[in-house]
CSV table of C-alpha atoms in Angstrom, one decimal:
chain,number,residue,atom,x,y,z
A,1,UNK,CA,15.7,-17.1,-15.6
A,2,UNK,CA,15.6,-19.8,-13.0
A,3,UNK,CA,12.5,-20.3,-10.9
A,4,UNK,CA,12.6,-18.5,-7.5
A,5,UNK,CA,14.4,-20.6,-4.9
A,6,UNK,CA,12.5,-22.0,-2.0
A,7,UNK,CA,12.8,-20.2,1.2
A,8,UNK,CA,15.0,-21.9,3.8
A,9,UNK,CA,13.0,-21.8,7.0
A,10,UNK,CA,16.0,-23.0,9.0
A,11,UNK,CA,17.8,-19.7,8.6
A,12,UNK,CA,16.5,-16.1,8.4
A,13,UNK,CA,15.9,-15.0,4.9
A,14,UNK,CA,15.3,-11.3,4.0
A,15,UNK,CA,12.4,-10.9,1.4
A,16,UNK,CA,11.9,-14.7,1.2
A,17,UNK,CA,9.0,-16.4,-0.6
A,18,UNK,CA,5.6,-15.9,1.0
A,19,UNK,CA,3.4,-18.7,2.2
A,20,UNK,CA,0.6,-19.5,-0.3
A,21,UNK,CA,-2.2,-17.9,1.9
A,22,UNK,CA,-0.2,-14.8,2.4
A,23,UNK,CA,0.6,-14.6,-1.3
A,24,UNK,CA,-3.1,-14.7,-2.2
A,25,UNK,CA,-4.0,-12.1,0.5
A,26,UNK,CA,-1.2,-9.8,-0.6
A,27,UNK,CA,-2.2,-10.2,-4.3
A,28,UNK,CA,-5.9,-9.4,-3.6
A,29,UNK,CA,-5.0,-6.4,-1.4
A,30,UNK,CA,-2.5,-4.9,-3.9
A,31,UNK,CA,-4.9,-5.3,-6.8
A,32,UNK,CA,-7.5,-3.3,-4.8
A,33,UNK,CA,-4.8,-0.7,-3.8
A,34,UNK,CA,-3.7,-0.4,-7.4
A,35,UNK,CA,-7.2,0.4,-8.6
A,36,UNK,CA,-7.6,2.9,-5.8
A,37,UNK,CA,-4.2,4.4,-6.5
A,38,UNK,CA,-5.1,5.0,-10.2
A,39,UNK,CA,-8.3,6.8,-9.0
A,40,UNK,CA,-6.1,8.8,-6.5
A,41,UNK,CA,-3.7,9.8,-9.3
A,42,UNK,CA,-6.6,10.9,-11.5
A,43,UNK,CA,-8.1,12.9,-8.6
A,44,UNK,CA,-4.8,14.6,-7.8
A,45,UNK,CA,-4.3,15.6,-11.5
A,46,UNK,CA,-7.9,16.9,-11.6
A,47,UNK,CA,-7.3,19.0,-8.5
A,48,UNK,CA,-4.1,20.5,-9.9
A,49,UNK,CA,-5.8,21.4,-13.2
A,50,UNK,CA,-8.8,22.8,-11.4
A,51,UNK,CA,-6.6,25.0,-9.1
A,52,UNK,CA,-4.2,26.1,-11.9
A,53,UNK,CA,-6.4,26.9,-14.9
A,54,UNK,CA,-7.1,30.6,-14.5
A,55,UNK,CA,-10.7,30.4,-15.8
A,56,UNK,CA,-11.8,28.0,-13.1
A,57,UNK,CA,-9.3,28.3,-10.3
A,58,UNK,CA,-11.5,30.6,-8.2
A,59,UNK,CA,-14.3,28.1,-8.2
A,60,UNK,CA,-11.9,25.5,-6.7
A,61,UNK,CA,-11.4,27.6,-3.5
A,62,UNK,CA,-15.1,28.4,-3.5
A,63,UNK,CA,-16.2,24.7,-3.6
A,64,UNK,CA,-13.7,23.3,-1.1
A,65,UNK,CA,-14.5,26.2,1.3
A,66,UNK,CA,-18.2,25.6,1.2
A,67,UNK,CA,-19.6,24.8,4.7
A,68,UNK,CA,-22.1,22.2,5.5
A,69,UNK,CA,-23.2,20.3,8.6
A,70,UNK,CA,-25.0,20.8,11.9
A,71,UNK,CA,-23.5,23.7,13.7
A,72,UNK,CA,-25.2,22.7,17.0
A,73,UNK,CA,-23.1,19.6,17.1
A,74,UNK,CA,-19.9,21.4,16.3
A,75,UNK,CA,-19.8,19.9,12.8
A,76,UNK,CA,-20.4,23.0,10.5
A,77,UNK,CA,-17.3,22.2,8.4
A,78,UNK,CA,-16.0,23.0,4.9
A,79,UNK,CA,-16.0,20.3,2.3
A,80,UNK,CA,-12.2,20.2,2.5
A,81,UNK,CA,-12.5,19.7,6.3
A,82,UNK,CA,-15.1,17.0,5.9
A,83,UNK,CA,-12.8,15.2,3.4
A,84,UNK,CA,-9.8,15.4,5.8
A,85,UNK,CA,-11.5,14.5,9.0
A,86,UNK,CA,-14.5,12.6,7.8
A,87,UNK,CA,-13.7,10.6,4.7
A,88,UNK,CA,-10.2,9.9,5.8
A,89,UNK,CA,-11.6,8.2,8.9
A,90,UNK,CA,-12.8,5.5,6.5
A,91,UNK,CA,-9.3,5.2,5.1
A,92,UNK,CA,-7.8,4.8,8.6
A,93,UNK,CA,-10.6,2.3,9.5
A,94,UNK,CA,-9.3,0.1,6.7
A,95,UNK,CA,-5.7,0.8,7.8
A,96,UNK,CA,-6.7,-0.4,11.3
A,97,UNK,CA,-8.1,-3.6,10.0
A,98,UNK,CA,-5.0,-4.2,7.9
A,99,UNK,CA,-2.8,-3.6,10.9
A,100,UNK,CA,-4.9,-6.0,13.1
A,101,UNK,CA,-4.7,-8.7,10.4
A,102,UNK,CA,-0.9,-8.3,10.1
A,103,UNK,CA,-0.6,-8.5,13.9
A,104,UNK,CA,-2.7,-11.7,14.4
A,105,UNK,CA,-2.6,-13.5,11.0
A,106,UNK,CA,0.1,-11.9,8.8
A,107,UNK,CA,3.8,-11.4,8.9
A,108,UNK,CA,3.8,-9.2,12.0
A,109,UNK,CA,2.6,-12.1,14.2
A,110,UNK,CA,6.0,-13.6,14.0
A,111,UNK,CA,8.7,-11.5,15.8
A,112,UNK,CA,11.4,-12.6,13.4
A,113,UNK,CA,9.4,-11.9,10.3
A,114,UNK,CA,8.1,-8.6,11.8
A,115,UNK,CA,11.6,-7.3,12.6
A,116,UNK,CA,12.5,-6.4,9.0
A,117,UNK,CA,9.5,-4.3,8.1
A,118,UNK,CA,9.3,-2.7,11.6
A,119,UNK,CA,13.0,-1.7,11.6
A,120,UNK,CA,12.8,-0.5,8.0
A,121,UNK,CA,9.6,1.5,8.7
A,122,UNK,CA,11.0,3.1,11.9
A,123,UNK,CA,14.2,4.0,10.1
A,124,UNK,CA,12.2,5.1,7.1
A,125,UNK,CA,10.3,7.6,9.3
A,126,UNK,CA,13.1,8.7,11.6
A,127,UNK,CA,15.6,9.6,8.9
A,128,UNK,CA,13.2,11.8,6.8
A,129,UNK,CA,12.1,13.6,10.0
A,130,UNK,CA,15.8,14.2,10.9
A,131,UNK,CA,16.5,15.5,7.4
A,132,UNK,CA,13.6,17.9,7.6
A,133,UNK,CA,14.7,19.2,11.0
A,134,UNK,CA,18.3,19.5,9.9
A,135,UNK,CA,17.4,21.5,6.8
A,136,UNK,CA,15.1,23.8,8.8
A,137,UNK,CA,17.7,24.4,11.6
A,138,UNK,CA,20.3,25.3,9.0
A,139,UNK,CA,17.9,27.6,7.1
A,140,UNK,CA,16.2,29.1,10.2
A,141,UNK,CA,12.9,27.6,9.2
A,142,UNK,CA,10.0,26.2,11.2
A,143,UNK,CA,10.4,22.6,12.3
A,144,UNK,CA,6.6,22.2,12.8
A,145,UNK,CA,6.5,20.1,9.6
A,146,UNK,CA,9.0,17.5,10.7
A,147,UNK,CA,6.4,14.7,10.3
A,148,UNK,CA,5.3,15.6,6.8
A,149,UNK,CA,7.9,13.5,4.9
A,150,UNK,CA,7.6,10.5,7.2
A,151,UNK,CA,4.5,8.8,5.5
A,152,UNK,CA,4.4,6.4,2.5
A,153,UNK,CA,1.3,6.2,0.3
A,154,UNK,CA,1.1,2.6,-0.9
A,155,UNK,CA,-1.8,3.2,-3.2
A,156,UNK,CA,0.0,6.0,-5.1
A,157,UNK,CA,3.1,3.9,-5.3
A,158,UNK,CA,1.2,1.0,-6.8
A,159,UNK,CA,-0.6,3.3,-9.2
A,160,UNK,CA,2.8,4.5,-10.5
A,161,UNK,CA,3.9,0.8,-11.0
A,162,UNK,CA,0.7,0.2,-12.9
A,163,UNK,CA,1.1,3.2,-15.1
A,164,UNK,CA,4.7,2.3,-16.1
A,165,UNK,CA,3.8,-1.4,-16.4
A,166,UNK,CA,6.3,-2.8,-13.9
A,167,UNK,CA,5.5,-6.0,-12.0
A,168,UNK,CA,7.2,-6.7,-8.7
A,169,UNK,CA,7.9,-10.2,-7.3
A,170,UNK,CA,5.6,-11.1,-4.4
A,171,UNK,CA,8.4,-10.7,-1.8
A,172,UNK,CA,9.0,-7.1,-2.7
A,173,UNK,CA,5.3,-6.4,-3.0
A,174,UNK,CA,4.7,-7.9,0.5
A,175,UNK,CA,7.6,-5.9,1.9
A,176,UNK,CA,6.2,-2.7,0.5
A,177,UNK,CA,2.7,-3.4,1.8
A,178,UNK,CA,3.8,-4.4,5.3
A,179,UNK,CA,6.1,-1.5,5.4
A,180,UNK,CA,3.2,0.8,4.6
A,181,UNK,CA,1.0,-0.8,7.2
A,182,UNK,CA,3.6,-0.2,9.9
A,183,UNK,CA,4.2,3.3,8.5
A,184,UNK,CA,0.5,4.0,8.9
A,185,UNK,CA,0.6,2.9,12.5
A,186,UNK,CA,3.3,5.3,13.4
A,187,UNK,CA,1.7,8.1,11.4
A,188,UNK,CA,-1.5,7.5,13.4
A,189,UNK,CA,0.5,7.8,16.6
A,190,UNK,CA,2.2,11.0,15.4
A,191,UNK,CA,-1.2,12.5,14.6
A,192,UNK,CA,-2.7,11.5,17.9
A,193,UNK,CA,0.3,12.6,20.1
A,194,UNK,CA,1.7,15.7,18.3
A,195,UNK,CA,-1.3,17.2,16.7
A,196,UNK,CA,-3.7,17.2,19.6
A,197,UNK,CA,-3.7,20.6,21.4
A,198,UNK,CA,-6.8,21.2,23.5
A,199,UNK,CA,-8.8,18.2,24.7
A,200,UNK,CA,-12.5,18.2,25.7
A,201,UNK,CA,-12.4,15.3,28.2
A,202,UNK,CA,-16.2,15.0,28.3
A,203,UNK,CA,-16.4,14.4,24.6
A,204,UNK,CA,-13.3,12.2,24.7
A,205,UNK,CA,-15.0,10.2,27.5
A,206,UNK,CA,-18.1,9.8,25.4
A,207,UNK,CA,-16.1,8.6,22.5
A,208,UNK,CA,-14.4,6.1,24.8
A,209,UNK,CA,-17.7,4.8,26.1
A,210,UNK,CA,-18.9,4.4,22.5
A,211,UNK,CA,-15.8,2.4,21.6
A,212,UNK,CA,-16.4,0.1,24.6
A,213,UNK,CA,-19.9,-0.4,23.4
A,214,UNK,CA,-18.6,-1.1,19.9
A,215,UNK,CA,-16.2,-3.7,21.3
A,216,UNK,CA,-18.9,-5.3,23.4
A,217,UNK,CA,-21.3,-5.6,20.5
A,218,UNK,CA,-18.6,-7.3,18.4
A,219,UNK,CA,-17.8,-9.7,21.2
A,220,UNK,CA,-21.5,-10.6,21.5
A,221,UNK,CA,-21.4,-11.2,17.7
A,222,UNK,CA,-24.3,-8.7,17.1
A,223,UNK,CA,-24.7,-8.3,13.4
A,224,UNK,CA,-26.2,-5.6,11.2
A,225,UNK,CA,-24.8,-2.5,9.6
A,226,UNK,CA,-27.8,-0.5,11.0
A,227,UNK,CA,-26.3,-1.0,14.5
A,228,UNK,CA,-22.7,-0.3,13.8
A,229,UNK,CA,-22.9,2.6,11.3
A,230,UNK,CA,-24.9,4.9,13.5
A,231,UNK,CA,-22.7,4.0,16.5
A,232,UNK,CA,-19.6,4.7,14.4
A,233,UNK,CA,-20.9,8.1,13.4
A,234,UNK,CA,-21.6,9.0,17.0
A,235,UNK,CA,-18.1,7.9,18.1
A,236,UNK,CA,-16.5,9.9,15.2
A,237,UNK,CA,-18.5,13.0,16.1
A,238,UNK,CA,-17.5,12.8,19.8
A,239,UNK,CA,-13.8,12.2,18.9
A,240,UNK,CA,-13.8,15.2,16.5
A,241,UNK,CA,-15.3,17.4,19.2
A,242,UNK,CA,-12.8,16.1,21.8
A,243,UNK,CA,-9.9,17.8,20.0
A,244,UNK,CA,-8.2,14.4,19.1
A,245,UNK,CA,-8.0,14.0,15.4
A,246,UNK,CA,-11.2,12.2,14.3
A,247,UNK,CA,-9.4,9.7,12.1
A,248,UNK,CA,-8.2,8.0,15.3
A,249,UNK,CA,-11.8,6.8,15.9
A,250,UNK,CA,-11.6,4.9,12.6
A,251,UNK,CA,-8.3,3.3,13.5
A,252,UNK,CA,-9.6,2.2,16.9
A,253,UNK,CA,-12.7,0.6,15.5
A,254,UNK,CA,-10.7,-1.2,12.8
A,255,UNK,CA,-8.4,-2.7,15.5
A,256,UNK,CA,-11.3,-4.1,17.4
A,257,UNK,CA,-12.5,-6.3,14.6
A,258,UNK,CA,-11.7,-10.0,14.8
A,259,UNK,CA,-9.3,-10.9,12.0
A,260,UNK,CA,-8.7,-14.6,12.8
A,261,UNK,CA,-10.7,-17.3,11.2
A,262,UNK,CA,-12.7,-19.9,13.1
A,263,UNK,CA,-13.5,-23.4,12.0
A,264,UNK,CA,-15.8,-23.4,9.0
A,265,UNK,CA,-15.2,-19.7,8.2
A,266,UNK,CA,-13.8,-18.7,4.8
A,267,UNK,CA,-13.2,-15.2,5.9
A,268,UNK,CA,-12.9,-13.6,9.3
A,269,UNK,CA,-15.3,-10.7,10.2
A,270,UNK,CA,-12.5,-8.2,9.8
A,271,UNK,CA,-11.6,-9.5,6.3
A,272,UNK,CA,-15.2,-9.5,5.3
A,273,UNK,CA,-15.8,-5.9,6.4
A,274,UNK,CA,-12.5,-4.8,4.9
A,275,UNK,CA,-13.6,-6.3,1.6
A,276,UNK,CA,-16.9,-4.3,1.8
A,277,UNK,CA,-15.4,-1.0,3.0
A,278,UNK,CA,-12.1,-0.9,1.0
A,279,UNK,CA,-13.9,0.1,-2.3
A,280,UNK,CA,-15.5,3.0,-0.5
A,281,UNK,CA,-12.2,4.0,1.0
A,282,UNK,CA,-10.1,3.6,-2.2
A,283,UNK,CA,-12.7,4.6,-4.7
A,284,UNK,CA,-14.4,7.5,-2.9
A,285,UNK,CA,-12.9,8.7,0.4
A,286,UNK,CA,-9.2,9.0,-0.6
A,287,UNK,CA,-9.8,10.4,-4.1
A,288,UNK,CA,-12.2,13.0,-2.7
A,289,UNK,CA,-9.6,14.0,-0.1
A,290,UNK,CA,-7.0,14.3,-2.9
A,291,UNK,CA,-9.4,16.4,-5.0
A,292,UNK,CA,-10.0,18.9,-2.2
A,293,UNK,CA,-6.4,18.9,-0.8
A,294,UNK,CA,-4.0,18.5,-3.7
A,295,UNK,CA,-5.1,21.6,-5.6
A,296,UNK,CA,-2.1,23.9,-5.0
A,297,UNK,CA,-0.5,26.6,-7.2
A,298,UNK,CA,2.3,25.3,-9.4
A,299,UNK,CA,3.4,28.6,-10.9
A,300,UNK,CA,7.1,29.1,-11.6
A,301,UNK,CA,7.4,31.3,-8.5
A,302,UNK,CA,5.6,28.6,-6.3
A,303,UNK,CA,7.9,25.9,-7.6
A,304,UNK,CA,11.0,28.1,-7.0
A,305,UNK,CA,9.8,28.6,-3.4
A,306,UNK,CA,9.7,24.8,-2.9
A,307,UNK,CA,13.5,24.6,-3.4
A,308,UNK,CA,14.5,27.8,-1.6
A,309,UNK,CA,12.3,27.8,1.5
A,310,UNK,CA,13.6,25.5,4.3
A,311,UNK,CA,10.2,24.2,5.3
A,312,UNK,CA,9.5,23.0,1.8
A,313,UNK,CA,13.0,21.9,0.9
A,314,UNK,CA,13.1,19.8,4.0
A,315,UNK,CA,10.0,18.0,2.9
A,316,UNK,CA,11.4,17.3,-0.6
A,317,UNK,CA,14.7,16.1,0.7
A,318,UNK,CA,13.0,14.1,3.4
A,319,UNK,CA,10.9,12.2,0.9
A,320,UNK,CA,13.6,11.7,-1.8
A,321,UNK,CA,16.7,11.1,0.3
A,322,UNK,CA,15.5,10.5,3.8
A,323,UNK,CA,13.0,7.8,2.9
A,324,UNK,CA,15.5,6.0,0.6
A,325,UNK,CA,18.4,6.1,3.1
A,326,UNK,CA,16.2,5.3,6.1
A,327,UNK,CA,14.5,2.2,4.6
A,328,UNK,CA,17.5,0.9,2.8
A,329,UNK,CA,19.7,1.5,5.8
A,330,UNK,CA,17.2,-0.1,8.2
A,331,UNK,CA,17.0,-3.2,6.0
A,332,UNK,CA,20.7,-3.5,5.7
A,333,UNK,CA,21.1,-3.1,9.5
A,334,UNK,CA,18.5,-5.9,10.0
A,335,UNK,CA,20.5,-8.1,7.7
A,336,UNK,CA,23.8,-7.2,9.3
A,337,UNK,CA,22.8,-7.7,13.0
A,338,UNK,CA,20.4,-10.7,12.5
A,339,UNK,CA,22.8,-12.5,10.2
A,340,UNK,CA,20.0,-12.9,7.7
A,341,UNK,CA,20.7,-13.4,4.1
A,342,UNK,CA,18.9,-11.6,1.2
A,343,UNK,CA,16.7,-13.9,-0.9
A,344,UNK,CA,19.1,-15.1,-3.6
A,345,UNK,CA,16.6,-14.2,-6.4
A,346,UNK,CA,16.9,-10.5,-5.5
A,347,UNK,CA,19.7,-8.1,-5.1
A,348,UNK,CA,20.4,-5.0,-2.8
A,349,UNK,CA,19.6,-2.6,-5.7
A,350,UNK,CA,16.1,-4.1,-5.7
A,351,UNK,CA,15.8,-3.1,-2.0
A,352,UNK,CA,17.1,0.4,-2.9
A,353,UNK,CA,14.6,0.8,-5.6
A,354,UNK,CA,11.7,-0.1,-3.3
A,355,UNK,CA,13.0,2.2,-0.6
A,356,UNK,CA,13.0,5.0,-3.2
A,357,UNK,CA,9.5,4.1,-4.2
A,358,UNK,CA,8.4,4.4,-0.6
A,359,UNK,CA,9.4,8.1,-0.9
A,360,UNK,CA,6.0,8.7,-2.6
A,361,UNK,CA,4.1,10.3,0.3
A,362,UNK,CA,0.7,11.7,-0.5
A,363,UNK,CA,-2.5,11.1,1.5
A,364,UNK,CA,-1.1,11.1,5.0
A,365,UNK,CA,1.7,13.6,4.2
A,366,UNK,CA,-0.9,16.1,2.9
A,367,UNK,CA,-3.0,15.6,6.0
A,368,UNK,CA,0.0,16.1,8.3
A,369,UNK,CA,0.9,19.2,6.3
A,370,UNK,CA,-2.5,20.7,6.9
A,371,UNK,CA,-2.3,19.9,10.6
A,372,UNK,CA,1.3,21.2,11.0
A,373,UNK,CA,0.7,24.6,9.4
A,374,UNK,CA,-3.0,25.1,10.1
A,375,UNK,CA,-2.6,28.8,10.9
A,376,UNK,CA,-0.7,29.6,7.7
A,377,UNK,CA,-2.7,28.9,4.5
A,378,UNK,CA,0.1,30.1,2.2
A,379,UNK,CA,2.8,27.9,3.8
A,380,UNK,CA,0.3,25.0,3.9
A,381,UNK,CA,-0.1,25.2,0.2
A,382,UNK,CA,3.6,25.4,-0.3
A,383,UNK,CA,4.2,22.4,1.8
A,384,UNK,CA,1.6,20.5,-0.2
A,385,UNK,CA,3.4,21.5,-3.4
A,386,UNK,CA,6.6,20.2,-1.8
A,387,UNK,CA,4.9,16.8,-1.1
A,388,UNK,CA,3.8,16.6,-4.7
A,389,UNK,CA,7.2,17.5,-6.1
A,390,UNK,CA,9.1,15.3,-3.7
A,391,UNK,CA,6.8,12.4,-4.5
A,392,UNK,CA,7.2,13.0,-8.2
A,393,UNK,CA,11.0,13.0,-8.0
A,394,UNK,CA,11.0,9.8,-5.9
A,395,UNK,CA,8.6,8.1,-8.3
A,396,UNK,CA,10.7,9.0,-11.4
A,397,UNK,CA,14.0,7.8,-9.8
A,398,UNK,CA,12.3,4.6,-8.5
A,399,UNK,CA,10.8,3.9,-11.9
A,400,UNK,CA,14.1,4.2,-13.6
A,401,UNK,CA,15.7,1.8,-11.2
A,402,UNK,CA,12.8,-0.7,-11.3
A,403,UNK,CA,12.7,-0.6,-15.1
A,404,UNK,CA,16.3,-1.7,-15.3
A,405,UNK,CA,15.4,-4.9,-13.5
A,406,UNK,CA,11.9,-5.3,-15.0
A,407,UNK,CA,12.9,-8.4,-17.1
A,408,UNK,CA,14.1,-10.2,-14.0
A,409,UNK,CA,11.0,-9.2,-12.1
A,410,UNK,CA,8.7,-10.4,-14.9
A,411,UNK,CA,10.5,-13.8,-15.0
A,412,UNK,CA,10.2,-14.2,-11.2
A,413,UNK,CA,6.5,-13.2,-11.3
A,414,UNK,CA,5.8,-15.7,-14.1
A,415,UNK,CA,7.5,-18.4,-12.2
A,416,UNK,CA,5.5,-17.6,-9.1
A,417,UNK,CA,2.2,-17.8,-11.0
A,418,UNK,CA,2.9,-20.8,-13.2
A,419,UNK,CA,0.4,-23.6,-12.7
A,420,UNK,CA,1.2,-26.3,-15.3
A,421,UNK,CA,-0.9,-29.0,-13.6
A,422,UNK,CA,-4.0,-26.6,-13.4
A,423,UNK,CA,-4.8,-27.4,-9.8
A,424,UNK,CA,-5.1,-23.8,-8.7
A,425,UNK,CA,-1.9,-23.9,-6.7
A,426,UNK,CA,1.3,-22.4,-8.3
A,427,UNK,CA,3.8,-25.1,-9.1
A,428,UNK,CA,6.5,-23.4,-7.0
A,429,UNK,CA,4.5,-24.3,-3.9
A,430,UNK,CA,4.3,-28.0,-4.7
A,431,UNK,CA,7.9,-28.8,-5.4
A,432,UNK,CA,8.1,-31.1,-2.4
A,433,UNK,CA,4.7,-32.7,-3.0
A,434,UNK,CA,5.1,-36.2,-4.6
A,435,UNK,CA,1.5,-36.1,-5.9
A,436,UNK,CA,2.4,-32.9,-7.9
A,437,UNK,CA,5.3,-34.7,-9.6
A,438,UNK,CA,3.1,-37.7,-10.4
A,439,UNK,CA,0.6,-35.4,-12.0
A,440,UNK,CA,3.3,-33.7,-14.0
A,441,UNK,CA,4.7,-37.0,-15.1
A,442,UNK,CA,1.3,-38.1,-16.4
A,443,UNK,CA,0.9,-34.8,-18.2
A,444,UNK,CA,4.2,-35.1,-19.9
A,445,UNK,CA,3.6,-38.8,-20.8
A,446,UNK,CA,0.3,-37.8,-22.4
A,447,UNK,CA,2.1,-35.1,-24.4
A,448,UNK,CA,4.9,-37.5,-25.4
A,449,UNK,CA,2.3,-40.0,-26.6
A,450,UNK,CA,0.5,-37.3,-28.6
A,451,UNK,CA,3.8,-36.2,-30.3
A,452,UNK,CA,4.6,-39.9,-31.1
A,453,UNK,CA,1.2,-40.2,-32.9
A,454,UNK,CA,1.9,-37.0,-34.8
A,455,UNK,CA,5.4,-38.3,-35.8
A,456,UNK,CA,3.9,-41.6,-37.0
A,457,UNK,CA,1.3,-39.8,-39.0
A,458,UNK,CA,3.9,-37.5,-40.6
A,459,UNK,CA,6.2,-40.5,-41.3
A,460,UNK,CA,3.3,-42.3,-43.0
A,461,UNK,CA,2.6,-39.4,-45.3
A,462,UNK,CA,6.3,-38.6,-45.9
A,463,UNK,CA,6.7,-40.8,-49.1
A,464,UNK,CA,3.7,-39.2,-50.8
A,465,UNK,CA,5.0,-35.8,-49.9
A,466,UNK,CA,8.5,-36.6,-51.2
A,467,UNK,CA,7.0,-37.9,-54.4
A,468,UNK,CA,4.9,-34.8,-54.8
A,469,UNK,CA,8.0,-32.7,-54.2
A,470,UNK,CA,9.9,-34.5,-57.0
A,471,UNK,CA,7.1,-33.9,-59.5
A,472,UNK,CA,6.6,-30.3,-58.4
A,473,UNK,CA,10.3,-29.7,-58.5
A,474,UNK,CA,10.3,-29.8,-62.3
A,475,UNK,CA,7.9,-26.9,-62.5
A,476,UNK,CA,9.3,-23.4,-62.8
A,477,UNK,CA,8.9,-21.2,-59.7
């Protein structure tokens, strides 16, 4: 397998090689997402077992319905509610930082580079929504859940890759990550616009004042978690009581952080805080949300309902077919109308496989399902089951497609990571550096000299060996 070809910066290249800083950032981010995704997978399985084992299933509903919190502040919530509105605010805070970094320092800062993931993400949300609406119109179902199949869960997708042992080249990994970031942005807008019914403008105004104070303290470079954490809690509480979904507060605060580096800084404040908060989000907040939200009945009757009821069938088809067609179609359209060429190391089936993998919708899909059918507990659980089944089907199909190309991916990944001169920079990024070639020439000269010495030593001992062989040859075996 040849080494990945260098990206031609003079012509647009779809899924081209990343810059070295972007490669390292993407690698670190995806390693953290993969660990979080495995914990998320474990939590989801635990929730399903807890909810479906007859001896303990009643305790599941009892625990997640347990209320705690100050009623005087309007925060006497169930544990399930705290997980969805409270803990997920941490998840969306990290998503806000990721989005800000992509906009100011990542691929999205360049309009040409941003066009591909943005078009793919928009198509990857629009087509599943249309599929869901179409199925429900034909089946006389409710279209309230049109947004459920629009979200992609990057952590769950990466956990699936980790479980099956498939490694993706950096270009595909970056595409999937950026796609998920843009996906999260539109999911946030959907939650804010379509799932806000009654607004308490006094509480919303208080939250806005708190956000302005948060922004001002950041600009004044005030430091100390003891300042920001209490302020963030106040902003979250006011946002919750305003009627706007409380996770919007997390996104807003994440977007306010500075994600560009100044002279002498190894990491921007946004990157530093993301590094500190991401383990809390991936290791605690999201798994606990999954534990209290993913526990739905998976009896034969419940599974049959998923494929016969339009509200649930629309979710399954939206995730499995809508996401795949939307993302692949959006990417193809971007290539068709921008005259961009696909990276010669990849093929369109690779894009199709990643598009199918993006059909794994979990965290945000479950959240939107709860919001869309809040007044119908039975339908809410059925929609959640549809999310799980649709995600499972998408994962299986994507894994089969990716496994067929795993040998190629492994060769590309090894070429991207090879560092024969041991300078900490992958060789593929130094192909046009004369110093690199001089270092490699010196390394090969040293190796050649070592092999010559070994050859001379072997030649010197060869007569003795030959003589010994003659003597030994007379002996019986």
